[in-house]
Amino acid sequence: MRMFSVYRASDASALEEERYGSVYDHSVVSRMVPYIFPQKRLLAAATVAMVVFSATQVALPWLIKIAIDDYIWVGDFSGLTWIVALFMGNTLLNWGANYAMEIALIKAGQRVLYRLRGDMFSHLQRMSLTFFDKTEVGRIMSRVQGDVYQVQEFLSLAVMTMGDVLVLMWIIAALLLMNVKLGLISMIVLPLLFVVMAVWQPYAKRSFLSVRRAIAMVNGSLNESITGVRVVQSMNRQWRNLEAFDALNRENLRASRYATRMSSGLLPPVDMLTAISIGLAIFFGGRMVSDNSIEVGALIAFVLYIQRFFDPIRNLTMQYTGLQRAMASGSRIFELLDKKPDMVDAVGARETPRLRGEIEFRDVSYSYDSGQDVLKHINLHVRSGETVAVVGPTGAGKTTLVSLISRFYDVPRGRGAILVDGHDIRDETRKSLVSQMTMVLQEPFLFTGSVGENIRYNHQNVTDAQMIEAAKAVGAHEFIMGLEDGYESYLHERGVNLSVGQRQLLSFARAVVADPRILILDEATANIDSYTELLIQRALKRLLRGRTAIVIAHRLSTIRGADKIVVLDQGEVVEAGTHHQLMGSDGLYAHLYQMNFAAMQAALPDAGDNGRQG
């Protein structure tokens, strides 16, 4: 159906995310050792508790055997007191060991999860924009949340697997110790059980994968519909979306039902084989009791052991799949951690001193991939304190130009150089360089927290007075004081409780509070109304004094006030000069101006002629 075509990409992503690994991957386990080793005491305690827990489980039928054969059968009821006491003590020890094991495993797992998730977040913070350009956010979240949690489960699965194997071994030992012949007869159904497990597991695995893929598609549809709710309602597409979601939801229901049937389908054959094994034990054991080759209590213990015998095997089958998922998750996590950031400081990179703000592009060419260049042989000189506007058609390379100045990406050696104050920025530490630059983007992004926290953001040493001064400088102080709690007013995610213009004013305040030497505005006034832009333009006249500014804009007021206008087309500088010079040359700038700026000039005739503006 056509409605599913939208989700083919997410479906393919889900297929990749849910691949299964081997039950043991040495490379993953060896990489996990540094995370697990600090929890060695907790894991040792969990292992000891697991041994005690499994031993007490196996001891119960043996105690019943002793009670029947040594006391009840011979009529020594006084001795039962000690057996009952042992039985109760064994039960309490079983409970205590189980509790201690669970607590130790949970603590160890949470600590591993804490370290692993922290390392992943730290690593992601160091990754270059190239990585985020090529990687879906959903996939990154899947690594940090789902895969880390799955690896945390590895500890519990490993210890539980050891426990089930130990219980199985002890039950086999107990059966053979009581009577070798009857023990072998009771286990004659084991080959049939292994056949059932071997047939069931591939189907079960596919059913579980189908459920996870179906859930991923439902979540993708839900996320898309909620995120794009304005477009959905403006296009009156609610019912179409509901039909599409309902179809995906029905697919999820079908997959879940099938997985439930597969999961439940294992129980009847296992129960049937358990019944057959018990039947064999009773049939042959009854004959042995009659000829005194086995005691009644031993026969009852045999039945109890056989009932317990199949539980560990069933658990091991389920844990096998869990261990496969954990290994696959671990492989994906360390694959991410092994990715190297493209942006790394050069060996011996120097700390950038206080900038004057002079910028020079020397024959710079750049491409994001090995394909077509986005920028081609760019030569551009921006003097200290100068405001330069960069204009051009969509796709001309404007954002790439300013991204290279901010070192979101680096120009490869041999493809030109960008100099700031005469020094190649690739030879400077990025932190010291960009700490003296600030960029304001077209889409203002505010973080959950107070207004003041968003203005300060990375400059916590800024005083309240400096913060307020920055807000006043961009015309934000008045509306902030109109909020319920002023600068302490709480902002929701992305600042949705403010208008777009108010969010952009806070972005400007955040930019100027850092006192940058170089200010980059990337379509920063594109989404705000003319009045708010006029407030910002008036503020920027004073704020840009003594600072270098690179401005990408399409509004007349910003462009006409610039000291220089650089026109890009298909990655090349085709024109450069003042507004009047470019209008006189009747080139691309004049053409763009006539098409896009004349109407705005009529609306704001005096907006940009009174001095230099950014």
Coordinates of N, CA, C and O in Angstrom, one line a residue, residues 350 352-359 381-386 419-423 436 516-519 544-549:
R350 N 48.2 26.1 18.7 CA 48.4 27.1 19.7 C 47.1 27.7 20.2 O 46.1 27.5 19.5
T352 N 44.7 30.6 20.7 CA 44.4 31.8 20.0 C 44.4 33.0 21.0 O 43.7 33.0 21.9
P353 N 45.3 34.0 20.7 CA 45.3 35.2 21.6 C 44.0 36.1 21.3 O 43.2 35.7 20.5
R354 N 43.9 37.2 22.0 CA 42.8 38.1 21.8 C 42.7 38.5 20.3 O 43.7 39.0 19.7
L355 N 41.6 38.3 19.6 CA 41.5 38.5 18.2 C 41.2 40.0 17.9 O 40.5 40.7 18.7
R356 N 41.8 40.4 16.8 CA 41.4 41.7 16.2 C 40.2 41.5 15.3 O 39.3 42.4 15.2
G357 N 40.1 40.3 14.6 CA 38.9 40.0 13.8 C 39.1 40.1 12.3 O 38.1 40.1 11.6
E358 N 40.4 40.1 11.9 CA 40.6 40.1 10.4 C 40.5 38.7 9.9 O 41.0 37.7 10.5
I359 N 39.7 38.5 8.8 CA 39.5 37.2 8.2 C 39.9 37.2 6.8 O 39.6 38.2 6.0
H381 N 38.7 38.9 1.6 CA 39.4 39.6 2.7 C 38.4 40.4 3.5 O 37.7 41.3 2.9
V382 N 38.3 40.2 4.8 CA 37.4 41.0 5.7 C 38.3 41.7 6.7 O 39.0 41.0 7.5
R383 N 38.3 43.0 6.7 CA 39.1 43.7 7.6 C 38.5 43.7 9.0 O 37.3 43.5 9.2
S384 N 39.4 43.9 10.0 CA 38.9 43.9 11.4 C 37.9 45.0 11.6 O 38.0 46.2 11.1
G385 N 36.8 44.7 12.2 CA 35.7 45.6 12.5 C 34.8 45.9 11.3 O 33.8 46.7 11.4
E386 N 34.9 45.2 10.2 CA 34.1 45.4 9.0 C 32.9 44.4 9.1 O 33.0 43.3 9.6
L419 N 42.4 32.3 7.2 CA 43.3 33.0 8.2 C 42.5 33.9 9.0 O 41.6 34.7 8.5
V420 N 42.8 33.9 10.3 CA 42.2 34.9 11.2 C 43.4 35.6 11.9 O 44.2 35.0 12.5
D421 N 43.4 37.0 11.7 CA 44.6 37.8 12.2 C 45.9 37.2 11.6 O 46.9 37.2 12.3
G422 N 45.8 36.7 10.4 CA 47.0 36.2 9.7 C 47.5 34.8 10.1 O 48.5 34.3 9.5
H423 N 46.7 34.1 10.9 CA 47.1 32.8 11.3 C 46.1 31.8 10.7 O 44.9 32.0 10.8
Q436 N 35.9 33.1 20.9 CA 35.9 34.5 20.6 C 35.0 34.8 19.4 O 35.0 35.9 18.8
P516 N 31.8 38.7 21.8 CA 32.6 38.1 20.8 C 33.4 39.1 19.9 O 32.9 40.2 19.8
R517 N 34.5 38.7 19.4 CA 35.3 39.6 18.5 C 34.7 39.4 17.0 O 34.8 40.3 16.2
I518 N 34.2 38.2 16.8 CA 33.6 38.0 15.4 C 32.2 37.5 15.6 O 32.0 36.5 16.4
L519 N 31.3 38.1 15.0 CA 29.8 37.8 15.1 C 29.3 37.3 13.7 O 29.5 38.0 12.7
L544 N 27.9 46.1 17.0 CA 28.9 45.7 16.0 C 30.1 46.7 15.9 O 31.1 46.4 15.3
R545 N 30.1 47.8 16.6 CA 31.2 48.7 16.6 C 32.4 48.1 17.2 O 32.4 47.6 18.4
G546 N 33.5 48.0 16.4 CA 34.7 47.4 16.9 C 34.7 45.9 16.7 O 35.7 45.2 17.1
R547 N 33.7 45.3 16.2 CA 33.6 43.8 16.0 C 33.5 43.5 14.5 O 33.0 44.3 13.7
T548 N 34.0 42.4 14.1 CA 33.9 41.9 12.7 C 32.6 41.1 12.6 O 32.3 40.3 13.5
A549 N 31.8 41.4 11.6 CA 30.5 40.7 11.4 C 30.4 40.1 10.0 O 30.7 40.8 9.0

